[in-house]
Amino acid sequence: MTADPADRTRDTPDDDARGHVVITGGCGFIGSHLTAHLARRGFRVTVFDRAGCPANRRLDPRAAHVQLDITDFEQCRDAVGAARPSVVFHLAASSTVDSGYLDPHGSLMANVTGTINLLEAVRVACPDLDRFVFASTDKVYGELLEDAYTEMSVLGARGVYDVGKLSADGLVRMYGDELGLPVSVLRLCNVFGPGDDDAGSRIVPRSLSRLFDPAEPKPPLVYEGSLRHRRDYVYVGDVCRALTAIALSPRARGEVFNMAPAAHRTTVDLVEELIRRSSEECRPHDPERAELIRANGYEVVAGSGASQLRHQHCDATKLSTLLGFRNEVDLAEGLRRTIAAVMRERRIARPLEPTAATPSG
């Protein structure tokens, strides 16, 4: 995956970033960004992943890769015991609502059994661990019935994916409260950025894959039932910064945090913004495609049978006040970077000069 050039100025390792970290799911979308983010800052990084990286996303050359199925406890125990990391970032998961609906058993095995296996492996094989950071989701809260979720809001997950992540979230907190593991939880909203190839489930890559279809631009698809859904969105680089801050701060031990959103949008508003910005970015390189992108609009289609929450919105005051965290990338800039990366991949824009840099953080 091509690096985000805007992030290359922050490559100087921090003084305290010299530990060995493990990232489960480190070949995934967020995981590959986090791997590069931490490697640039001087961490020694080992990726645990069931498979390698897809064609559009390469593993940072500074990271080691261990092939691991987290649903196998013995594999987890042996891998953790061999690595003896100071920090574990647990990102490996069945990561979408649709994947949970289509394969409930596989999704729950990955999200629940996989999390149990890693927690227990760390407990028995890694006594010197500084932090176990779990990437949870705002979907653990269920339907929004107030202005915004806080970390004290009632947890009301219902769907397969949502309940699987809620179960894992609770297990992580139990291993901290009851068994003394140094844990922290970050409940993520909808993450977007360069290198996300899940065009089947997530709205930003799905829309961009159609807008920049190699043959001709196609209108993005909006599911009929989600036209007025409201969601939080955040750029992947800021997620990497938040995960790192939580891992390094003593004040974050045992705590749960909501991720700070960059923006709150209806599905239609987000798709219309993607259309507008894609047309603007494309116009200097391919005016004909830019005009077609604008003229095509979007297409409303029937969605999957998976249950969908209507409204979600996170209050991230705790992340700000306890750790001093602020997002660096707003929605407009994040979409610009993401669109530019897709255009380079599709050879619509001039590629970057050759560089050893890797996914942005």
Coordinates of C-alpha atoms in Angstrom, one line a residue:
M1 CA 0.0 0.0 0.0
T2 CA 1.2 3.5 -0.9
A3 CA 2.2 5.6 2.0
D4 CA 0.4 8.8 2.8
P5 CA 3.0 11.5 1.9
A6 CA 1.5 14.0 4.4
D7 CA 2.6 11.7 7.3
R8 CA 6.2 11.3 6.4
T9 CA 7.4 14.2 8.4
R10 CA 6.7 12.4 11.7
D11 CA 9.2 9.6 11.3
T12 CA 11.5 10.4 14.3
P13 CA 11.2 7.7 17.0
D14 CA 9.8 8.8 20.3
D15 CA 12.3 8.4 23.2
D16 CA 10.0 6.0 25.0
A17 CA 9.1 3.9 22.0
R18 CA 11.7 1.1 22.2
G19 CA 9.6 -1.9 23.3
H20 CA 8.5 -5.0 21.5
V21 CA 4.9 -5.0 20.4
V22 CA 2.6 -7.6 18.9
I23 CA -0.2 -6.6 16.6
T24 CA -2.9 -9.3 16.0
G25 CA -4.5 -8.8 12.6
G26 CA -1.5 -6.7 11.6
C27 CA -2.0 -7.4 7.9
G28 CA -5.5 -5.9 8.0
F29 CA -6.5 -2.4 7.1
I30 CA -6.0 -0.7 10.5
G31 CA -3.3 -3.2 11.5
S32 CA -1.0 -2.4 8.6
H33 CA -1.2 1.3 9.3
L34 CA -0.5 0.7 13.0
T35 CA 2.4 -1.6 12.1
A36 CA 4.1 1.1 10.1
H37 CA 3.2 3.8 12.6
L38 CA 4.9 2.0 15.4
A39 CA 7.9 0.8 13.4
R40 CA 8.7 4.4 12.4
R41 CA 8.7 5.3 16.1
G42 CA 11.3 2.8 17.0
F43 CA 9.2 -0.1 18.2
R44 CA 10.2 -3.7 17.3
V45 CA 6.9 -5.0 15.8
T46 CA 5.7 -8.6 15.3
V47 CA 2.5 -9.2 13.4
F48 CA 0.3 -12.1 14.2
D49 CA -2.0 -12.8 11.3
R50 CA -3.7 -15.8 9.8
A51 CA -2.6 -14.9 6.3
G52 CA -0.3 -12.4 4.6
C53 CA -1.2 -9.0 3.3
P54 CA -3.3 -8.5 0.1
A55 CA -1.8 -7.3 -3.1
N56 CA -2.6 -3.6 -2.4
R57 CA -1.1 -3.6 1.1
R58 CA 2.4 -4.8 2.0
L59 CA 3.7 -5.6 5.4
D60 CA 6.2 -3.0 6.7
P61 CA 9.6 -4.5 6.0
R62 CA 10.7 -3.6 9.6
A63 CA 8.1 -5.9 11.1
A64 CA 8.3 -9.7 11.6
H65 CA 5.3 -11.9 10.6
V66 CA 4.0 -14.9 12.5
Q67 CA 1.2 -16.9 10.8
L68 CA -1.3 -17.5 13.5
D69 CA -4.9 -18.7 13.8
I70 CA -6.2 -17.0 17.0
T71 CA -8.9 -19.6 17.4
D72 CA -6.2 -22.2 18.3
F73 CA -5.2 -21.7 21.9
E74 CA -1.9 -23.7 21.7
Q75 CA -0.8 -21.6 18.7
C76 CA -1.6 -18.4 20.7
R77 CA 0.2 -19.5 23.8
D78 CA 3.3 -20.6 21.9
A79 CA 3.5 -17.5 19.8
V80 CA 3.0 -15.1 22.7
G81 CA 5.5 -17.1 24.8
A82 CA 8.1 -16.9 22.0
A83 CA 7.5 -13.2 21.3
R84 CA 7.3 -12.0 25.0
P85 CA 6.0 -8.5 23.9
S86 CA 5.7 -5.5 26.2
V87 CA 2.4 -4.5 24.5
V88 CA -0.2 -6.5 22.6
F89 CA -2.6 -4.7 20.3
H90 CA -5.5 -7.0 19.6
L91 CA -7.1 -6.1 16.3
A92 CA -7.7 -9.5 14.7
A93 CA -11.4 -10.1 14.2
S94 CA -14.3 -10.8 11.9
S95 CA -14.5 -7.2 11.2
T96 CA -17.9 -6.3 9.6
V97 CA -21.6 -6.6 10.3
D98 CA -22.0 -8.5 7.0
S99 CA -19.3 -11.1 7.7
G100 CA -21.0 -11.8 11.0
Y101 CA -24.4 -12.2 9.4
L102 CA -23.1 -14.5 6.6
D103 CA -21.0 -16.7 8.9
P104 CA -22.1 -16.3 12.5
H105 CA -20.1 -19.3 13.8
G106 CA -16.9 -18.2 12.2
S107 CA -17.4 -14.6 13.3
L108 CA -18.1 -15.5 16.9
M109 CA -15.2 -18.0 17.0
A110 CA -12.8 -15.2 15.8
N111 CA -14.2 -12.4 18.0
V112 CA -15.0 -14.3 21.2
T113 CA -12.9 -17.5 21.2
G114 CA -9.9 -15.7 19.6
T115 CA -10.0 -13.0 22.3
I116 CA -10.2 -15.6 25.1
N117 CA -7.3 -17.5 23.7
L118 CA -5.1 -14.4 23.4
L119 CA -6.0 -13.1 26.8
E120 CA -5.2 -16.4 28.4
A121 CA -2.1 -16.9 26.4
V122 CA -0.8 -13.5 27.6
R123 CA -1.8 -14.3 31.2
V124 CA 0.1 -17.6 31.3
A125 CA 3.0 -16.9 28.9
C126 CA 3.8 -13.2 29.3
P127 CA 4.0 -12.1 32.9
D128 CA 5.9 -8.9 32.2
L129 CA 3.3 -7.4 29.8
D130 CA 2.8 -3.7 30.1
R131 CA -0.5 -3.4 28.2
F132 CA -3.1 -5.4 26.3
V133 CA -5.0 -2.9 24.1
F134 CA -8.3 -4.1 22.6
A135 CA -9.8 -2.5 19.5
S136 CA -13.5 -2.7 20.3
T137 CA -16.4 -0.9 18.5
D138 CA -19.2 1.6 19.2
K139 CA -21.6 -1.0 18.2
V140 CA -21.4 -2.6 21.6
Y141 CA -23.8 0.2 22.8
G142 CA -26.6 -0.8 20.5
E143 CA -29.1 1.8 19.2
L144 CA -28.4 5.4 20.3
L145 CA -31.1 6.6 22.6
E146 CA -29.4 9.7 23.9
D147 CA -27.3 12.6 22.4
A148 CA -24.1 10.5 22.4
Y149 CA -22.7 7.3 23.9
T150 CA -20.3 7.8 26.8
E151 CA -18.2 5.1 28.3
M152 CA -20.9 4.7 31.0
S153 CA -23.7 4.2 28.6
V154 CA -25.7 0.9 28.8
L155 CA -24.3 -1.8 26.4
G156 CA -27.1 -3.1 24.2
A157 CA -25.6 -4.9 21.3
R158 CA -28.0 -7.2 19.3
G159 CA -26.5 -8.3 15.9
V160 CA -24.0 -11.2 15.4
Y161 CA -21.0 -8.9 14.9
D162 CA -22.1 -6.5 17.6
V163 CA -22.6 -9.2 20.3
G164 CA -19.3 -10.9 19.4
K165 CA -17.4 -7.7 19.9
L166 CA -19.4 -6.9 23.1
S167 CA -18.5 -10.3 24.4
A168 CA -14.8 -9.7 23.6
D169 CA -15.0 -6.3 25.1
G170 CA -16.4 -7.7 28.4
L171 CA -13.8 -10.5 28.5
V172 CA -11.0 -8.0 28.1
R173 CA -12.3 -5.9 31.0
M174 CA -12.9 -9.0 33.1
Y175 CA -9.3 -10.2 32.6
G176 CA -8.3 -6.7 33.9
D177 CA -10.6 -6.4 36.8
E178 CA -10.6 -10.0 38.0
L179 CA -7.3 -11.4 36.9
G180 CA -5.1 -8.3 37.0
L181 CA -4.1 -8.2 33.3
P182 CA -3.0 -4.6 32.3
V183 CA -5.8 -3.9 29.8
S184 CA -7.2 -0.9 27.9
V185 CA -10.1 -0.8 25.5
L186 CA -10.7 1.7 22.6
R187 CA -14.2 1.6 21.1
L188 CA -13.8 2.6 17.5
C189 CA -16.3 4.2 15.2
N190 CA -16.2 3.9 11.4
V191 CA -12.6 4.1 10.3
F192 CA -11.5 5.1 6.8
G193 CA -8.3 5.8 4.9
P194 CA -5.9 4.5 2.2
G195 CA -5.6 0.8 1.7
D196 CA -9.0 -0.4 2.9
D197 CA -10.0 -3.0 0.3
D198 CA -13.3 -4.1 1.9
A199 CA -15.4 -2.8 -1.0
G200 CA -18.2 -5.3 -0.1
S201 CA -19.1 -3.9 3.4
R202 CA -17.6 -0.5 4.2
I203 CA -19.2 2.6 2.7
V204 CA -16.0 4.5 1.8
P205 CA -14.0 1.8 -0.1
R206 CA -17.3 0.5 -1.6
S207 CA -18.1 3.9 -3.0
L208 CA -14.6 4.7 -4.2
S209 CA -14.3 1.3 -5.9
R210 CA -17.2 2.2 -8.1
L211 CA -16.3 5.9 -8.7
F212 CA -12.9 4.8 -9.9
D213 CA -13.9 1.6 -11.6
P214 CA -11.2 1.0 -14.3
A215 CA -13.7 0.7 -17.1
E216 CA -15.9 3.7 -16.2
P217 CA -17.2 5.5 -13.1
K218 CA -20.3 3.8 -11.6
P219 CA -22.7 5.4 -9.1
P220 CA -22.0 4.4 -5.5
L221 CA -24.6 2.1 -3.9
V222 CA -26.6 3.1 -0.9
Y223 CA -28.7 0.5 0.9
E224 CA -32.3 1.5 1.0
G225 CA -32.6 0.9 4.8
S226 CA -29.6 3.0 5.6
L227 CA -30.4 6.3 3.7
R228 CA -30.8 8.3 7.0
H229 CA -28.5 6.3 9.2
R230 CA -26.1 8.5 11.1
R231 CA -22.5 7.4 11.9
D232 CA -19.2 8.7 13.2
Y233 CA -16.2 8.6 10.9
V234 CA -12.5 8.9 11.7
Y235 CA -9.2 8.8 9.7
V236 CA -7.1 5.7 10.2
G237 CA -3.9 7.7 11.1
D238 CA -5.7 9.2 14.1
V239 CA -6.8 5.7 15.2
C240 CA -3.2 4.6 15.2
R241 CA -2.2 7.6 17.3
A242 CA -5.0 6.9 19.8
L243 CA -4.1 3.3 20.2
T244 CA -0.5 4.2 20.8
A245 CA -1.4 6.8 23.3
I246 CA -3.5 4.3 25.2
A247 CA -0.8 1.7 25.2
L248 CA 1.9 4.1 26.5
S249 CA -0.1 6.0 29.2
P250 CA -0.1 4.6 32.7
R251 CA -3.4 6.6 33.2
A252 CA -5.1 4.4 30.5
R253 CA -4.6 1.1 32.4
G254 CA -7.9 -0.5 33.1
E255 CA -9.8 2.2 31.2
V256 CA -12.3 2.1 28.3
F257 CA -12.3 5.0 25.8
N258 CA -14.5 6.1 23.0
M259 CA -12.7 7.0 19.8
A260 CA -13.0 10.7 18.9
P261 CA -14.9 11.1 15.7
A262 CA -13.6 13.4 13.0
A263 CA -17.2 13.9 11.7
H264 CA -20.8 12.8 12.2
R265 CA -22.8 12.2 8.9
T266 CA -25.8 10.5 7.5
T267 CA -25.0 7.8 4.9
V268 CA -26.4 10.0 2.1
D269 CA -24.4 13.0 3.2
L270 CA -21.2 11.0 3.3
V271 CA -21.8 9.5 -0.2
E272 CA -22.6 12.9 -1.7
E273 CA -19.4 14.3 -0.2
L274 CA -17.4 11.4 -1.6
I275 CA -18.9 12.1 -5.0
R276 CA -18.2 15.8 -4.9
R277 CA -14.6 15.5 -3.6
S278 CA -13.8 12.6 -6.0
S279 CA -15.0 14.7 -9.0
E280 CA -12.9 17.6 -7.8
E281 CA -9.7 15.5 -7.2
C282 CA -10.2 13.8 -10.6
R283 CA -10.8 16.8 -12.7
P284 CA -7.2 17.9 -13.3
H285 CA -6.2 14.4 -14.4
D286 CA -9.3 13.1 -16.2
P287 CA -12.0 15.8 -16.8
E288 CA -14.3 13.3 -18.5
R289 CA -14.4 10.9 -15.6
A290 CA -14.8 13.8 -13.2
E291 CA -17.9 14.9 -15.0
L292 CA -19.4 11.4 -15.1
I293 CA -18.7 11.0 -11.4
R294 CA -20.7 14.1 -10.7
A295 CA -23.5 13.4 -13.1
N296 CA -24.0 9.7 -12.1
G297 CA -25.0 10.5 -8.5
Y298 CA -25.7 7.4 -6.4
E299 CA -28.0 4.4 -6.7
V300 CA -30.3 3.1 -3.9
V301 CA -30.4 -0.7 -3.7
A302 CA -31.7 -3.3 -1.3
G303 CA -29.3 -4.1 1.5
S304 CA -28.3 -7.3 3.2
G305 CA -30.4 -9.0 5.9
A306 CA -28.1 -8.1 8.7
S307 CA -29.5 -5.9 11.4
Q308 CA -28.3 -2.3 11.3
L309 CA -28.3 0.4 13.9
R310 CA -30.0 3.6 12.9
H311 CA -28.0 6.1 14.9
Q312 CA -24.6 6.0 16.5
H313 CA -22.5 8.9 18.0
C314 CA -19.6 8.8 20.5
D315 CA -18.7 11.3 23.2
A316 CA -14.9 11.2 23.4
T317 CA -14.5 13.7 26.2
K318 CA -12.7 11.0 28.3
L319 CA -10.0 10.4 25.7
S320 CA -9.4 14.1 25.5
T321 CA -9.4 15.0 29.2
L322 CA -7.5 11.9 30.5
L323 CA -4.9 11.6 27.7
G324 CA -5.0 15.0 26.0
F325 CA -5.8 13.3 22.7
R326 CA -7.0 15.3 19.7
N327 CA -7.6 14.2 16.1
E328 CA -5.2 15.7 13.6
V329 CA -7.1 14.9 10.4
D330 CA -10.6 16.2 9.7
L331 CA -13.1 14.5 7.4
A332 CA -12.2 16.7 4.3
E333 CA -8.5 16.0 4.6
G334 CA -9.0 12.4 5.3
L335 CA -11.2 11.9 2.3
R336 CA -8.7 13.8 0.1
R337 CA -5.9 11.5 1.2
T338 CA -8.0 8.4 0.6
I339 CA -9.3 9.5 -2.8
A340 CA -5.7 10.4 -3.9
A341 CA -4.4 7.0 -2.9
V342 CA -7.2 5.3 -4.9
M343 CA -6.4 7.4 -7.9
R344 CA -2.7 6.6 -7.7
E345 CA -3.5 2.9 -7.4
R346 CA -5.9 3.1 -10.5
R347 CA -3.2 5.2 -12.3
I348 CA -5.5 8.1 -12.7
A349 CA -3.1 10.4 -11.0
R350 CA 0.7 10.5 -11.2
P351 CA 2.3 8.0 -8.9
L352 CA 4.5 9.1 -6.0
E353 CA 8.3 9.0 -6.4
P354 CA 9.7 5.7 -5.3
T355 CA 10.1 5.6 -1.5
A356 CA 10.8 3.1 1.2
A357 CA 8.0 4.5 3.3
T358 CA 5.1 2.3 4.3
P359 CA 1.4 2.8 5.3
S360 CA 0.7 6.0 7.1
G361 CA 0.0 6.4 10.8

